[in-house]
Short mmCIF file of C-alpha atoms and ligand atoms in Angstrom, two decimals:
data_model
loop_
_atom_site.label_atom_id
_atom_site.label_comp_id
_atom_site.label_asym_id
_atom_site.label_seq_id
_atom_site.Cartn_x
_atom_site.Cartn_y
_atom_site.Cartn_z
CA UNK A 13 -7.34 19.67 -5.53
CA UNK A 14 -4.58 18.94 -7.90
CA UNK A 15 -4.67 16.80 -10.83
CA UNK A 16 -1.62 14.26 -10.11
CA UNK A 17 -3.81 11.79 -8.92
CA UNK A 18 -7.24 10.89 -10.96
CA UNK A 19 -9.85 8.45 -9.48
CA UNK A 20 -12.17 6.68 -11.21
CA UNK A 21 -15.39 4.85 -9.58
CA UNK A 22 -16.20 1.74 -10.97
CA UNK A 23 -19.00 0.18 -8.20
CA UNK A 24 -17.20 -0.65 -5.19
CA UNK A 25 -14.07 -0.39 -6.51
CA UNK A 26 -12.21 3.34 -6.63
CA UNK A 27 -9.17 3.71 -9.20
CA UNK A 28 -6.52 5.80 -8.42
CA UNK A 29 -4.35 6.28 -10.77
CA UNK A 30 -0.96 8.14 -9.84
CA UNK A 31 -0.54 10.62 -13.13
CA UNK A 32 3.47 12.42 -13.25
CA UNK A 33 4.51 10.27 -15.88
CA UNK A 34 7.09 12.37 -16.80
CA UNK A 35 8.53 12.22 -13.51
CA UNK A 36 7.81 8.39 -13.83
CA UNK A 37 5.16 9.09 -10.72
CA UNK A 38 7.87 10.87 -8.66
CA UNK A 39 5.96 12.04 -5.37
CA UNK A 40 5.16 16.04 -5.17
CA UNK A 41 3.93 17.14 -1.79
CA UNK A 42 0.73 18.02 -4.44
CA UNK A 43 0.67 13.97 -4.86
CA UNK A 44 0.73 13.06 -1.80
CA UNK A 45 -1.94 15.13 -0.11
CA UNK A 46 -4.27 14.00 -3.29
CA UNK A 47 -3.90 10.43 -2.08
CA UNK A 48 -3.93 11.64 1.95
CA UNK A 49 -7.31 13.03 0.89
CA UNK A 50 -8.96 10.03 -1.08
CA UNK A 51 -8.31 8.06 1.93
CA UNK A 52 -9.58 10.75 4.68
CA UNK A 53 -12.72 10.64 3.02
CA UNK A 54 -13.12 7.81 0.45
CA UNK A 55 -16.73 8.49 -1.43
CA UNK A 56 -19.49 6.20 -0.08
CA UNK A 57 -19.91 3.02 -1.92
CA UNK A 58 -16.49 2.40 -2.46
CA UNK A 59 -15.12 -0.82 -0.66
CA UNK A 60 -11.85 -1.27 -2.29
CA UNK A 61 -9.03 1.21 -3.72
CA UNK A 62 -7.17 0.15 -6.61
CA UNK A 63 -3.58 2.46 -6.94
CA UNK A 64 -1.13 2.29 -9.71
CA UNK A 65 0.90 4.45 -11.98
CA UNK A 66 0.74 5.73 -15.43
CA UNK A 67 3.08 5.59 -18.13
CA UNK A 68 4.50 2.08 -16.87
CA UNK A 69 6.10 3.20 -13.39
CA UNK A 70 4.81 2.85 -10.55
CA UNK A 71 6.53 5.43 -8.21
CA UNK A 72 10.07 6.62 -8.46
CA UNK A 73 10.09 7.84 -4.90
CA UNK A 74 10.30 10.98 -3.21
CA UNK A 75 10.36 13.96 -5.84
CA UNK A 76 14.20 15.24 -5.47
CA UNK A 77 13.74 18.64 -6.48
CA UNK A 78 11.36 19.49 -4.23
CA UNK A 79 13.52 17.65 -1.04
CA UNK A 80 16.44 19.97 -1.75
CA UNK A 81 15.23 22.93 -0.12
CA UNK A 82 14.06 21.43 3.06
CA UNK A 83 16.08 21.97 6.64
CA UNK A 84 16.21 19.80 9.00
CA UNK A 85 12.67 20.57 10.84
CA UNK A 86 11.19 21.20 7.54
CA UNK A 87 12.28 17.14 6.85
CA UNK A 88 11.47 16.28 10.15
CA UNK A 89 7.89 17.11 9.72
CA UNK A 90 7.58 15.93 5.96
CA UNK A 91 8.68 12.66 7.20
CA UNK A 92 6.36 12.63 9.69
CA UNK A 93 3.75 14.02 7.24
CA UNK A 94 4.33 11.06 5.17
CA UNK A 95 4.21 8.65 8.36
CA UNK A 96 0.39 10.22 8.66
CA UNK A 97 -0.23 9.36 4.46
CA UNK A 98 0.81 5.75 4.50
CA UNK A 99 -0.46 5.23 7.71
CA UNK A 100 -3.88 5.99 6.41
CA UNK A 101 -3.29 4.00 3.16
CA UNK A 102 -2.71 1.53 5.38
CA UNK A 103 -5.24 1.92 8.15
CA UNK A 104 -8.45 3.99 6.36
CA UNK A 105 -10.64 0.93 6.35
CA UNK A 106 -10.72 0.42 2.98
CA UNK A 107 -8.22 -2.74 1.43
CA UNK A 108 -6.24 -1.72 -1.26
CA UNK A 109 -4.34 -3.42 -4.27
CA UNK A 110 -1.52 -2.18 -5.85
CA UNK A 111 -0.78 -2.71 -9.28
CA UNK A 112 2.98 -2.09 -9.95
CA UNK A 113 4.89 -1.61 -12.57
CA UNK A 114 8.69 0.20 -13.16
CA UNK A 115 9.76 1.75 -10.54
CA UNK A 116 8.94 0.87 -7.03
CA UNK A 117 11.47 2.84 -5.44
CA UNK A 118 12.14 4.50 -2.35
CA UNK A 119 9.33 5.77 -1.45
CA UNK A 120 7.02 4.69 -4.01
CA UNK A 121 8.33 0.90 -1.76
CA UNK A 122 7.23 2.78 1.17
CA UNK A 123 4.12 3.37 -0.92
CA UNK A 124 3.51 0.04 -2.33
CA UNK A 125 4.03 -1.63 1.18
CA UNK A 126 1.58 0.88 2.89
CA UNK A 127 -1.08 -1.78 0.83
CA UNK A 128 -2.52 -4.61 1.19
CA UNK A 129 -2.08 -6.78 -1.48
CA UNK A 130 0.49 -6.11 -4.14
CA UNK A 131 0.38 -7.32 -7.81
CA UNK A 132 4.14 -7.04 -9.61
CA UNK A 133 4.48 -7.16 -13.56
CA UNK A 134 7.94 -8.48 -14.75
CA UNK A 135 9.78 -5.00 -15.41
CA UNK A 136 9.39 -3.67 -11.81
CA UNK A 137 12.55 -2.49 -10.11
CA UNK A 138 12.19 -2.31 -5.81
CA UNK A 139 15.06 -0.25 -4.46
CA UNK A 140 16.16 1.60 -1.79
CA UNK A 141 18.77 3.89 -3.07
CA UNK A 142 18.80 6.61 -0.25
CA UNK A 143 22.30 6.33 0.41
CA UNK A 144 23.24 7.02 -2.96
CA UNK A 145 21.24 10.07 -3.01
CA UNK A 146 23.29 11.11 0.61
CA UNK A 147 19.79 10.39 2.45
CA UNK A 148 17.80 8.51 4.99
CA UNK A 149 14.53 6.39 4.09
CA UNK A 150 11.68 8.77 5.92
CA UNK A 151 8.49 7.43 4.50
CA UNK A 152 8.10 4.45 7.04
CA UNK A 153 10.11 2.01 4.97
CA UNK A 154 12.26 1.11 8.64
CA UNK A 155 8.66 -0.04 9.41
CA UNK A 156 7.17 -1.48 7.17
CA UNK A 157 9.98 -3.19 4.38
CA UNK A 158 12.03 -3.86 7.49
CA UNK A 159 9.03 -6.11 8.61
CA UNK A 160 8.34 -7.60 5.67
CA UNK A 161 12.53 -8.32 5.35
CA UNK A 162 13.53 -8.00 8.15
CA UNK A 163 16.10 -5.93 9.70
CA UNK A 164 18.81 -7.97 8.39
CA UNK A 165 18.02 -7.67 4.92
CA UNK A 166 16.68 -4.58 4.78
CA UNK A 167 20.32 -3.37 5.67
CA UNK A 168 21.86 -4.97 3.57
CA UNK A 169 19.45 -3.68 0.51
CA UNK A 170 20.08 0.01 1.54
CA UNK A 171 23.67 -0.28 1.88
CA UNK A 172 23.87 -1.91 -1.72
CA UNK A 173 21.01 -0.10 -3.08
CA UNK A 174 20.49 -3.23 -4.65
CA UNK A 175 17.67 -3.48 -6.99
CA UNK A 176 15.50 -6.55 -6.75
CA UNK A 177 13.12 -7.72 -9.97
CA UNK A 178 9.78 -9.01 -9.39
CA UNK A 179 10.44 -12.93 -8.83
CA UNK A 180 12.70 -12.01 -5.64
CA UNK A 181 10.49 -9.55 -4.00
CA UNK A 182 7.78 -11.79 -4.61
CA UNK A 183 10.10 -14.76 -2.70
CA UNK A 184 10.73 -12.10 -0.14
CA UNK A 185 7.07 -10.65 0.33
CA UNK A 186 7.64 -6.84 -1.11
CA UNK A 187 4.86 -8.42 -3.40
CA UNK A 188 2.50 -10.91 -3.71
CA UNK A 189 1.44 -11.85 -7.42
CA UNK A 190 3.96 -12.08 -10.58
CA UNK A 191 1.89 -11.50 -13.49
CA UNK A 192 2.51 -10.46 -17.44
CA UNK A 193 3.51 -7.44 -18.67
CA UNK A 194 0.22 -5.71 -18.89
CA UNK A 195 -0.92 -7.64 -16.56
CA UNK A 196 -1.15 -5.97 -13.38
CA UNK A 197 -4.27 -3.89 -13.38
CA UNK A 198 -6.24 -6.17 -14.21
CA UNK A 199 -5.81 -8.61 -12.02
CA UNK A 200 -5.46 -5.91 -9.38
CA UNK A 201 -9.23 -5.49 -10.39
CA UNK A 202 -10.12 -9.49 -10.26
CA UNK A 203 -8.65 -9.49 -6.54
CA UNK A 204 -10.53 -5.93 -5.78
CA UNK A 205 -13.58 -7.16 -6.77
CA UNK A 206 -12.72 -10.51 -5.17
CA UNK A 207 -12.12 -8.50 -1.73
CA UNK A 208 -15.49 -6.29 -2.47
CA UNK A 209 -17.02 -8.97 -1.83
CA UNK A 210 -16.17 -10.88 1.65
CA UNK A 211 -18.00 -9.05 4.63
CA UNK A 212 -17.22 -5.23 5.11
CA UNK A 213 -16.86 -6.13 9.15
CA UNK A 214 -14.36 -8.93 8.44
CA UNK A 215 -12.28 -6.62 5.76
CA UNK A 216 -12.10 -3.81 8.08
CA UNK A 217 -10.92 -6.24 11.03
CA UNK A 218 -8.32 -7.96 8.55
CA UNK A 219 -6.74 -4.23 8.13
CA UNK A 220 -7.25 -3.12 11.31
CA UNK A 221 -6.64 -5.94 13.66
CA UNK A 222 -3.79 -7.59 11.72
CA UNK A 223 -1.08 -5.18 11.47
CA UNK A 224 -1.81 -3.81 15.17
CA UNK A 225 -1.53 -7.46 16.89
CA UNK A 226 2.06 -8.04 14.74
CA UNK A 227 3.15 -4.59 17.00
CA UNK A 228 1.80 -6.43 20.66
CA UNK A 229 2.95 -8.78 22.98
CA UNK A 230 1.82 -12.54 22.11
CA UNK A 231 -0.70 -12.37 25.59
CA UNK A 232 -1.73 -9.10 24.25
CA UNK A 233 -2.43 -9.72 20.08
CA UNK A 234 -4.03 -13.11 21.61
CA UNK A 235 -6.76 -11.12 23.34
CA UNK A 236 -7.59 -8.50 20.83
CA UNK A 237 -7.88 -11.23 18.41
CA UNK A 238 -10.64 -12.58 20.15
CA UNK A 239 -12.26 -9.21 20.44
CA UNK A 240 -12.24 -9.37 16.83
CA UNK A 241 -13.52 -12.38 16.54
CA UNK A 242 -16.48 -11.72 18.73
CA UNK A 243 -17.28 -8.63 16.94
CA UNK A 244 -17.06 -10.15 13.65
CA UNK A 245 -18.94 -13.93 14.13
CA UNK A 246 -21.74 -11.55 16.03
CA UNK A 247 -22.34 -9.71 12.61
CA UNK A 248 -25.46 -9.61 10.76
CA UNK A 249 -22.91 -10.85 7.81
CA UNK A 250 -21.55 -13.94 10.41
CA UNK A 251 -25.22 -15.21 9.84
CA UNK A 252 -25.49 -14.59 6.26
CA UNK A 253 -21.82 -16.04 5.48
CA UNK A 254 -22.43 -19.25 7.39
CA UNK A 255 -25.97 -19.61 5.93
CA UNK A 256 -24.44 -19.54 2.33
CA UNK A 257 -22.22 -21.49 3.04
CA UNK A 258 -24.56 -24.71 4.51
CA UNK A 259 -27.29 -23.75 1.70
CA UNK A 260 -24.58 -24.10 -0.56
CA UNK A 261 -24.93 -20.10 -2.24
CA UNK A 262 -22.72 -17.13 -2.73
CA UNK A 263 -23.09 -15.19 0.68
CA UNK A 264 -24.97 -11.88 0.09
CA UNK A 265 -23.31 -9.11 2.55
CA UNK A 266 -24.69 -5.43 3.28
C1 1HE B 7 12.44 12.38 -10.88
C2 1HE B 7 12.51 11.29 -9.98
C3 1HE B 7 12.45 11.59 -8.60
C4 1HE B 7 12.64 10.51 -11.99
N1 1HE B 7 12.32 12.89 -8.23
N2 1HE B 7 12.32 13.65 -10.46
N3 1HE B 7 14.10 8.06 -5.99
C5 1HE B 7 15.15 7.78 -6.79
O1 1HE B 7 16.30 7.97 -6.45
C6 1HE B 7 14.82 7.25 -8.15
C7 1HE B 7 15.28 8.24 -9.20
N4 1HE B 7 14.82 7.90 -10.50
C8 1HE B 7 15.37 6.91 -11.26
O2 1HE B 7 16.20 6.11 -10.82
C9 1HE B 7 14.92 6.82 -12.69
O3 1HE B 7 14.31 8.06 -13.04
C10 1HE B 7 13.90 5.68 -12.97
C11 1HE B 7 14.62 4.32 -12.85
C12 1HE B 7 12.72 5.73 -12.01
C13 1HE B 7 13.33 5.85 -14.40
O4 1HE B 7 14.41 5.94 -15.34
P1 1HE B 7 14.12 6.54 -16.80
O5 1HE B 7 15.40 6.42 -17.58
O6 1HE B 7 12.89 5.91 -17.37
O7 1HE B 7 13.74 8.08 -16.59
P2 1HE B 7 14.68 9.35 -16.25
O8 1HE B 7 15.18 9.95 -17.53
O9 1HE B 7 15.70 8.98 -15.23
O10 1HE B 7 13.65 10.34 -15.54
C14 1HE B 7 12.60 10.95 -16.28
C15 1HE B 7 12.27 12.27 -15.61
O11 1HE B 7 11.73 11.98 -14.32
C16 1HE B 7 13.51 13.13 -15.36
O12 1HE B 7 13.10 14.48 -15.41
P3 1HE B 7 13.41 15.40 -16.70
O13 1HE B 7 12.82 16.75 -16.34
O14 1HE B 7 14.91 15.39 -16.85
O15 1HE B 7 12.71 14.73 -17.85
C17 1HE B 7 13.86 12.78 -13.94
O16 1HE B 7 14.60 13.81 -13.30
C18 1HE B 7 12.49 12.64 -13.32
N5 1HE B 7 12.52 11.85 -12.10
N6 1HE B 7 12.62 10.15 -10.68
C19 1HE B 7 12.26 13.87 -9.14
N7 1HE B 7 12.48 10.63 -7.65
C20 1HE B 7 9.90 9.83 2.28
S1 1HE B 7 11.54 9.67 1.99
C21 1HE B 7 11.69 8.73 0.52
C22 1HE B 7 13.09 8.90 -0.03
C23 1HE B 7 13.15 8.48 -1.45
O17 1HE B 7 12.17 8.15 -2.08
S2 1HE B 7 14.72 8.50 -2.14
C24 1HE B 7 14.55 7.72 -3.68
C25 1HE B 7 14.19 8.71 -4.75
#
């Protein structure tokens, strides 16, 4: 493989750390089929992915100079491409933290809101600027920051290309924690291991289970989330979790 993304084991927890910084993290198809290949096959052990930038941005987005070339099929199928990437961020099993920083732009937002939990420092910048750069969002950001926003908003931010700081998109969900510059990465590590340690079975429901009921009907998402539920509280770590909890310990999972 390449060498735009490295990844550091650290226990349970894998680091990934996104490494173009002098294209502030822009997104080469080279980057993106690093991270699509973490996540197909994420090393045994590892119950958490950490993914930031270096060099103080976090992703500018879709590399320009390589989307200049591409025809129309050739951009239909990268977008889809992409669709497969952050679909597996999303969806691989494994929670992930993002620790953000600079740029959060374009698709690097598509990016960021592919994870689960999403730690801002105070210099980020989340934009959509696609139609100042004459293009379309293709990286499921219609999806994904148009849930999170909602339609409405999300409009209304592309047609601006407004660029929000870190106290707004916390207010509007793009992120979750404002922390000090600096900050981010480590306390993207303190919720990792935090995460690490809950049940495996009740993680992996959380990521899988979640996102699918918000796409069903209410009759629908109602069912499934019992079928969750009785999957989960019939666990070996149901058992262990309540026990720990009446005996007054820290639960110890598999
Ligand atoms: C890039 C990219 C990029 C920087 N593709 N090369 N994304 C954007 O429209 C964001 C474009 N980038 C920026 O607005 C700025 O670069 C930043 C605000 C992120 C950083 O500014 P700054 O002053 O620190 O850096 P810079 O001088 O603008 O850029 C440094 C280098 O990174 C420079 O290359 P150099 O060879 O001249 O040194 C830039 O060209 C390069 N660079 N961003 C390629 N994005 C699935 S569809 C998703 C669609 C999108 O993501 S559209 C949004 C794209």
């Amino acid at each position: 493989m390449g060498d735009s993304l490295n990844i550091e084991v650290d226990g349970a927890i894998a680091v990934l750390t996104m490494n173009r910084p002098d294209k502030r993290n822009a997104m080469s198809d080279g980057l993106l089929a690093e991270i699509d290949a973490f996540f197909r096959a994420p090393k045994d052990g590892v119950r958490v992915a950490v993914l930031h930038g270096a060099g103080g941005h976090f992703c500018a987005g879709l590399d320009l100079s390589e989307h200049v070339a591409r025809d129309a099929e050739g951009t239909l199928h990268h977008s889809r491409g992409w669709h497969d990437v952050m679909d597996r961020v999303q969806g691989s099993g494994l929670p992930v933290v993002s620790a953000l920083t600079g740029a959060v732009i374009g698709g690097g937002l598509e990016l960021a809101t592919s994870t689960h939990v999403r730690v801002a420092e105070p210099d980020c910048i989340f934009q959509l600027p696609e139609g100042r750069r004459g293009i379309f969002v293709g990286g499921g950001a219609t999806v994904r920051v148009g849930r999170i926003l909602g339609a409405d908003r999300m409009t209304e931010m592309m047609l601006t290309g407004r660029k929000y700081g870190t106290d707004d998109a916390v207010s509007m969900g793009l992120a979750h924690y404002a922390v000090g510059a600096g900050e981010a990465l480590p306390r993207a590590m303190e919720i990792a291991a935090q995460i690490a340690g809950n049940a495996p079975l009740s993680n992996y429901m959380m990521i899988q289970g979640i996102a699918r009921i918000h796409d069903m009907a209410r009759s629908d998402g109602l069912f499934v989330e019992s079928l969750c539920a009785a999957l989960a509280q019939t666990s070996p770590d149901a058992v262990e979790g309540l026990a720990a909890f009446l005996e007054k310990r820290a639960p110890q999972f598999r």
